[in-house]
XYZ file of C-alpha atoms in Angstrom:
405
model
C 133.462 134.543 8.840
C 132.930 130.957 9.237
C 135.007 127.990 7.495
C 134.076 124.449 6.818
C 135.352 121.275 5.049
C 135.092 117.615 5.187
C 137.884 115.324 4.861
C 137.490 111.201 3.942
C 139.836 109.013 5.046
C 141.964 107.652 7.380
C 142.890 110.378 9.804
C 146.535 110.278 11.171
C 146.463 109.072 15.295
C 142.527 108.124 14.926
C 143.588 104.881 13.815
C 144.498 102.599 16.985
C 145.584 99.064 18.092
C 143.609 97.895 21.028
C 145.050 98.451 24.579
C 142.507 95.837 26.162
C 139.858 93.677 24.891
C 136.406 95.193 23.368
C 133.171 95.262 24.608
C 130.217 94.199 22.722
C 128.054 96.593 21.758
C 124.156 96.205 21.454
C 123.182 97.696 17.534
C 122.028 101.068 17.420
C 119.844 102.468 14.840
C 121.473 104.044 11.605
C 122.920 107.499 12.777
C 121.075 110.746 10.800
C 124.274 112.512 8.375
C 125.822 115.529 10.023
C 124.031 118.511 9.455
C 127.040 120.725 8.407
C 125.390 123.775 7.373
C 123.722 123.586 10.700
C 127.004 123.525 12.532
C 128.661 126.378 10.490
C 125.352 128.271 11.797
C 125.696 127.449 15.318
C 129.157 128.409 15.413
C 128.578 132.077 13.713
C 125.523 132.400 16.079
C 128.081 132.054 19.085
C 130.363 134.414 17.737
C 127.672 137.284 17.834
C 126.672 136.156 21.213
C 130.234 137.349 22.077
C 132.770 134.468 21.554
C 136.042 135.323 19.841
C 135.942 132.640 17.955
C 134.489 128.676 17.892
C 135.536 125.698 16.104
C 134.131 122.231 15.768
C 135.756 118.903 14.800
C 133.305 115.376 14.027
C 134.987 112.499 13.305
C 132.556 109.442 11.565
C 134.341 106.276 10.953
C 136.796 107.628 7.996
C 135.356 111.316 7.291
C 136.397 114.301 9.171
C 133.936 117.227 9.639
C 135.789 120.456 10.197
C 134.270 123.861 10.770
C 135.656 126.798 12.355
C 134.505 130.565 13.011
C 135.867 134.133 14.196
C 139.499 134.321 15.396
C 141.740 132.897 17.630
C 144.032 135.682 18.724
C 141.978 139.090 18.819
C 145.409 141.026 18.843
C 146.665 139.381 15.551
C 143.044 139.054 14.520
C 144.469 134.997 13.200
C 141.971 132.727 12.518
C 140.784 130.149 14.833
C 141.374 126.290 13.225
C 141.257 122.741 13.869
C 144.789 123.112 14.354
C 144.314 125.201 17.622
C 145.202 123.350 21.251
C 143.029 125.098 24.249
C 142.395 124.346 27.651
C 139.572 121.561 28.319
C 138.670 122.661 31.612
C 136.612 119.328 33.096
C 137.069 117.063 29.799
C 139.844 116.831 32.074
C 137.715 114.714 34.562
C 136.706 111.745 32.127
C 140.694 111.646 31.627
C 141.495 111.152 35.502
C 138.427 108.461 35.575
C 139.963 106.445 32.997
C 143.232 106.458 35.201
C 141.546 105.102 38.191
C 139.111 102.693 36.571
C 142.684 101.228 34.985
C 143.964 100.827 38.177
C 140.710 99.101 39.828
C 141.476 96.516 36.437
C 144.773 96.246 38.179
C 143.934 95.143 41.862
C 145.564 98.204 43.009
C 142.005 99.946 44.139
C 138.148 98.933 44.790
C 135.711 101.233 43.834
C 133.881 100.771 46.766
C 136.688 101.384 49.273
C 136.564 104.632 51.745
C 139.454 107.088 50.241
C 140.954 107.030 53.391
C 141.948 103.525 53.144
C 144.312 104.843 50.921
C 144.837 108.162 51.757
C 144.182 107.819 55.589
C 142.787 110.571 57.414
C 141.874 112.803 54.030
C 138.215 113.061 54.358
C 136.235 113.388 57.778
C 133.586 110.635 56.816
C 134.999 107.061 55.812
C 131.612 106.402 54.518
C 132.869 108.458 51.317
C 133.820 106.085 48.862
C 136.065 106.448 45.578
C 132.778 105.590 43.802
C 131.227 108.861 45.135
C 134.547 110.520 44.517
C 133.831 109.645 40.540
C 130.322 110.514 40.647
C 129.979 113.338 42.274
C 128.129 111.964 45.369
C 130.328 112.281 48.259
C 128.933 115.615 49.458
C 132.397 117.543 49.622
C 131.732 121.065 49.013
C 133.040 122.651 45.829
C 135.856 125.050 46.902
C 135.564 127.490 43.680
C 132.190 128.628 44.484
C 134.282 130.778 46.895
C 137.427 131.321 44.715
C 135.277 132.565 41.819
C 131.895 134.473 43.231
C 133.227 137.085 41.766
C 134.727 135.645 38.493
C 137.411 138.561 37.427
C 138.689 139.176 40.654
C 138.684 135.727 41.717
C 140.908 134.257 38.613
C 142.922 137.506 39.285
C 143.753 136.207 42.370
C 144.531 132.460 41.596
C 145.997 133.043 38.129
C 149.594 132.425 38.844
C 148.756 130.562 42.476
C 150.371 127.100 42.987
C 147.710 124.830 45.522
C 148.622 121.682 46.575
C 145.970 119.153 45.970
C 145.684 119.267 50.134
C 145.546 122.824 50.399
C 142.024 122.543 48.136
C 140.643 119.962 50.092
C 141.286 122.334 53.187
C 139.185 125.219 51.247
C 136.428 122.667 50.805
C 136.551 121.258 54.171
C 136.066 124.489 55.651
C 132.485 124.626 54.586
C 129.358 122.172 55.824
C 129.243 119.230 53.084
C 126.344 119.252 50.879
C 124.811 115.763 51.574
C 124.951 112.911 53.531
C 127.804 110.546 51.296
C 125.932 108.431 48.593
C 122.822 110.623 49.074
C 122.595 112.609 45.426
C 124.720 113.729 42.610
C 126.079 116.826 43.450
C 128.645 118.214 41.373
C 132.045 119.052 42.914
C 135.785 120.047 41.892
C 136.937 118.583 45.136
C 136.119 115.235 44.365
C 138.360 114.841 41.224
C 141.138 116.778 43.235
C 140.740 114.020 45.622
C 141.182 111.380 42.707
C 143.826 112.835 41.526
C 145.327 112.810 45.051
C 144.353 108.843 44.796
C 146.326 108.345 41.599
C 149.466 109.803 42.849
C 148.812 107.672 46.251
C 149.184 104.183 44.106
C 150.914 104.529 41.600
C 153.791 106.764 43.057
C 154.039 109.009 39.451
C 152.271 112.628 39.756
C 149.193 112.515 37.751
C 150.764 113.827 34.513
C 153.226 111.180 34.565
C 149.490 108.526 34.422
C 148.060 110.780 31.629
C 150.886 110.513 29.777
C 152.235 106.854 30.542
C 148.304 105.481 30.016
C 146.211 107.619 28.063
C 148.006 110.496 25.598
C 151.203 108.066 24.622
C 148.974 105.022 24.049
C 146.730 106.765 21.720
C 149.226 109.048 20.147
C 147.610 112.096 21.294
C 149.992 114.431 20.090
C 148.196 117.992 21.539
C 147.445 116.656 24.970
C 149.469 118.332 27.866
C 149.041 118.274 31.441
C 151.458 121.109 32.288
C 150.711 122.046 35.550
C 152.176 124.382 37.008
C 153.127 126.199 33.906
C 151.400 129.104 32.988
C 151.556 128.322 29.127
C 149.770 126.350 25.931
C 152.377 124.966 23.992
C 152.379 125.386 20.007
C 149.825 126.988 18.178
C 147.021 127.535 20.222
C 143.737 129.378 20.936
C 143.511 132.286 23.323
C 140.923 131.972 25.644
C 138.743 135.147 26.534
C 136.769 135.632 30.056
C 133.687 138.051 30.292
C 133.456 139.921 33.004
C 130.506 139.915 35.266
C 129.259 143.631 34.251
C 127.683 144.312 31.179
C 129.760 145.736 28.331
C 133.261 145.777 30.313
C 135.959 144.294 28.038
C 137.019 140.890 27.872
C 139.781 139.595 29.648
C 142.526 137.677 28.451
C 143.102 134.633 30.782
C 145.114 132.200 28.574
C 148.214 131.961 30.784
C 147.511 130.669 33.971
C 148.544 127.813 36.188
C 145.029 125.992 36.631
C 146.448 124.999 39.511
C 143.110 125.623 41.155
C 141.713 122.798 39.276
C 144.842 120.046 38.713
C 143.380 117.381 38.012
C 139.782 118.378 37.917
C 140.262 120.648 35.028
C 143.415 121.418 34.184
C 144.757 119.802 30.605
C 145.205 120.884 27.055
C 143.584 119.242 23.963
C 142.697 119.540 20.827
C 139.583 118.898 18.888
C 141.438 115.777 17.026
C 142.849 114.698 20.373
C 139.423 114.477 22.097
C 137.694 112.435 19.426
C 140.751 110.231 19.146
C 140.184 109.919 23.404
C 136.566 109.263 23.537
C 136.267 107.335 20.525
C 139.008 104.899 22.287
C 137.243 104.964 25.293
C 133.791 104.388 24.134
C 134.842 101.415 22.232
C 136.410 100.041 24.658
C 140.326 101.017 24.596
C 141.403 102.040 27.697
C 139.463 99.845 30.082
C 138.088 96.396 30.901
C 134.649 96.088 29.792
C 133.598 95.889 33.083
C 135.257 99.180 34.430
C 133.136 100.757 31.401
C 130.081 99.714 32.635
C 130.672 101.092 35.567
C 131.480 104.711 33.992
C 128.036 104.240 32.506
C 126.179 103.559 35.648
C 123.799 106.616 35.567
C 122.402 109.140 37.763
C 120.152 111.663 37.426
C 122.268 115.141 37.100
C 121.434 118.585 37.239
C 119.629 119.478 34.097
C 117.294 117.954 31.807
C 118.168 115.095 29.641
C 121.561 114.856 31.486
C 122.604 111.624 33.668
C 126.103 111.282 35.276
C 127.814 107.798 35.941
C 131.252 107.812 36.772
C 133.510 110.986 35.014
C 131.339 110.728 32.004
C 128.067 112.413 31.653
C 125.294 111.107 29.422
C 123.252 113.654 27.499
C 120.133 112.579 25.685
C 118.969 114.968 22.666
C 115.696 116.062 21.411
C 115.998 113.616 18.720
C 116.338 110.624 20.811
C 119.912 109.745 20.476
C 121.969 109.359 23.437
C 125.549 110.490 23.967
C 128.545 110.093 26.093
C 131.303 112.640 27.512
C 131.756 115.696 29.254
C 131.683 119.576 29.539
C 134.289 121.732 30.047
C 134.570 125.016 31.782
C 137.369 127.202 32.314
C 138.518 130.824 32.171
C 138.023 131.641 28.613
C 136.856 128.488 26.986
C 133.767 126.726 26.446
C 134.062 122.797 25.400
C 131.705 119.825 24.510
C 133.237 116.473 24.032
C 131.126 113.777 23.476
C 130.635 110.765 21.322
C 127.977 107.961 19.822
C 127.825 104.637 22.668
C 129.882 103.061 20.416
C 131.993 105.807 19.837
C 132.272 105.914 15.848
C 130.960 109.401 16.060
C 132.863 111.701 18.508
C 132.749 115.625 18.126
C 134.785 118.188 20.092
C 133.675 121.870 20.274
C 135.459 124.875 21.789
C 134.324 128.737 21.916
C 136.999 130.750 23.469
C 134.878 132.704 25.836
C 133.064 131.706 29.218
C 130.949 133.208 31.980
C 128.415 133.952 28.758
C 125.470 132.050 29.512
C 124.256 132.925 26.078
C 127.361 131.183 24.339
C 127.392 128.060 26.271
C 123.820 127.567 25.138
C 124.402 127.927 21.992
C 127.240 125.432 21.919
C 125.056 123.164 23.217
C 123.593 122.793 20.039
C 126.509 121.566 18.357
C 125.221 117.788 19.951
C 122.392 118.234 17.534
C 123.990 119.494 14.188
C 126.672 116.071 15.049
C 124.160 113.439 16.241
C 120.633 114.636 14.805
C 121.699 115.611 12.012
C 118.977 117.726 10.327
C 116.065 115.990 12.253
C 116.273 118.769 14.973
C 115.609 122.609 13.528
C 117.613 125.298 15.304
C 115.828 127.429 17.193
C 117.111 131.353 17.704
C 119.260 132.023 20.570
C 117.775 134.526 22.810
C 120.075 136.169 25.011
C 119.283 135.743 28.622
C 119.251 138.761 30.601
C 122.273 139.239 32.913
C 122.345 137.456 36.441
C 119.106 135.019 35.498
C 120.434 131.369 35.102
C 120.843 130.191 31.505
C 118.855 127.343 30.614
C 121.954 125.281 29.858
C 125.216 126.312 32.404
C 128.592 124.118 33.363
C 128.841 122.970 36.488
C 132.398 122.866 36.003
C 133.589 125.915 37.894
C 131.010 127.358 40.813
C 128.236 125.007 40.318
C 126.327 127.252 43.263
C 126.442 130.328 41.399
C 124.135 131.528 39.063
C 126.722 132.806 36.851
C 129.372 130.733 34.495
């Protein structure tokens, strides 16, 4: 069963006082309304695809677009709502961006400084940059295509596992890089476990001290947790669900974990309110110099169609024409799109609490339409893709060289 309501008005923490001065904005054309019958659709379609449940959260200047399907908790069979926190899986990475673009507006870092001038001796190649760090260009292998070629097993295995940030750019380092450094966008945990590493490195704070200190106190984010290494989602929360690589085998509950395979590449806990309330900062212009924005929007072409990335923020462009600006999210048992308008008035968050399902994650996809298309774009029937064939639409967020999510 699928729920939806709209709310007008101010909305409590969406309302902020700048942290730094605004950019101007170039005028966009008027924005089509939200189609929210379209959205309560998409969200029912994912839940017989195989997702537990899915929820969706659009915030337009003062009105509030809420719609939510299936449950939450299959045990207590509760109902999943906007209320619910969940993992974000590589949201996380726009988040740890933001930190280090604040600190190149401090003096404290050049984006295009070798790491190991300030981590000396890291990386075998002082060619790599922080700039390819951020945009997935320095060539360093991603370490989980290991850890999770076999996705059940391989969570099994790292579930309650503490890494040290070092001991995951050993994993990666043990394999040939990918490219030459600067070469082409190649998507890669280990470069945002590497940024993290650079955060820690100049400011002196672990990295959830920065989230907090810069970024979730500022803004009043009051469901945003970086809790690393504990296992657990505090408050009221969705459980996330992983499907197994065979056919039919039951899902597998994988909401308690450390993450600790992802830190600071994937590794906090949102909410739906909490990422609008992020990206709509950040998009206008909140939590960095103009300047260090335009540098996050410095595209490349990325692995898809109609997908650029520039610097922990990817760029989608729609079938309709409209742009927007955020990221994906992958990990064990949730699904997430975050992204927002380029001036950020219109920011939606959407979460299915299931992953490895090609099937779902295409169908979330179309969530960007219902928000930012409105009802210019007709839905077209999800087909599900035969097991083991790549999906049209797949994160790269956890084993980008596997066919499987």
């Amino acid at each position: 069963m699928a729920s939806a309501r709209v709310v007008v008005g101010a909305v409590a923490g969406a309302v902020l006082l700048p942290l730094l001065a605004a950019p101007a904005h170039a005028g966009s054309r008027t924005e089509p309304a939200v189609d929210l019958a379209g959205l309560r659709g998409v969200l029912r379609s994912a839940l017989a695809q195989g997702a537990p449940g899915s929820m969706a959260r659009i915030d337009d200047g003062g009105t509030v677009y809420q719609a939510a399907a299936g449950v939450a908790d299959r045990a207590s069979g509760r109902a999943m709502g906007d209320a619910d926190r969940f993992r974000i899986g590589s949201v996380t990475k726009t988040f740890t961006a933001v930190v280090l673009l604040q600190l190149v507006d401090e003096k404290k870092l050049s984006l295009d400084a070798p790491v190991n001038r300030y981590l000396p001796g890291l990386l075998p190649d002082d060619r790599i940059t922080v700039r390819h760090v951020l945009g997935h260009r320095s060539g360093l292998y991603d370490y989980t295509n290991d850890m999770f070629a076999k996705t059940v097993p391989g969570f099994e295995a790292v579930r309650t596992k503490v890494f040290t940030p070092r001991d995951l750019v050993k994993l990666s380092l043990g394999r040939p890089r990918t490219n030459a450094p600067g070469a082409v966008y190649s998507y890669s945990n280990t470069n945002f476990v590497v940024a993290g590493m650079l955060i820690e490195k100049l400011t002196g704070n672990p990295v959830g001290t920065e989230y907090e200190n810069r970024i979730i106190g500022p803004l009043k984010l009051r469901d945003t947790f970086y809790v690393h290494p504990g296992t657990q989602i505090p408050g009221r929360h969705a459980r996330g669900y992983l499907t197994p690589d065979q056919a039919g085998a039951p899902l597998v509950d994988a909401t308690e974990q450390t993450v600790s395979w992802a830190q600071s590449a994937g590794a906090l806990i949102s909410s739906t309110r909490d990422l609008n309330t992020f990206l709509s900062a950040l998009l206008g212009g909140r939590l960095t110099s103009a300047a260090q924005l335009a540098q996050m929007e410095r595209w490349m072409p990325a692995t898809g169609s109609g997908q650029a990335y520039g610097l922990g923020l990817r760029r989608r462009d729609l079938s309709c024409g409209v742009s927007v600006y955020g990221h994906t999210g992958a990990v064990q048992g949730f699904y997430t799109y975050a992204f927002a308008s380029k001036d950020g008035k219109r920011s939606l968050a959407a979460v299915a609490n299931t992953s490895n399902n090609g099937t779902v994650l295409n169908t979330m996809l179309r969530t960007l339409d219902s928000a930012f298309c409105g009802k210019t774009v007709k839905a077209v029937k999800a087909v599900k893709a035969p097991r083991g064939k790549a999906p049209a639409e797949r994160h790269e967020d956890v084993a980008p060289a596997l066919t499987l999510d």
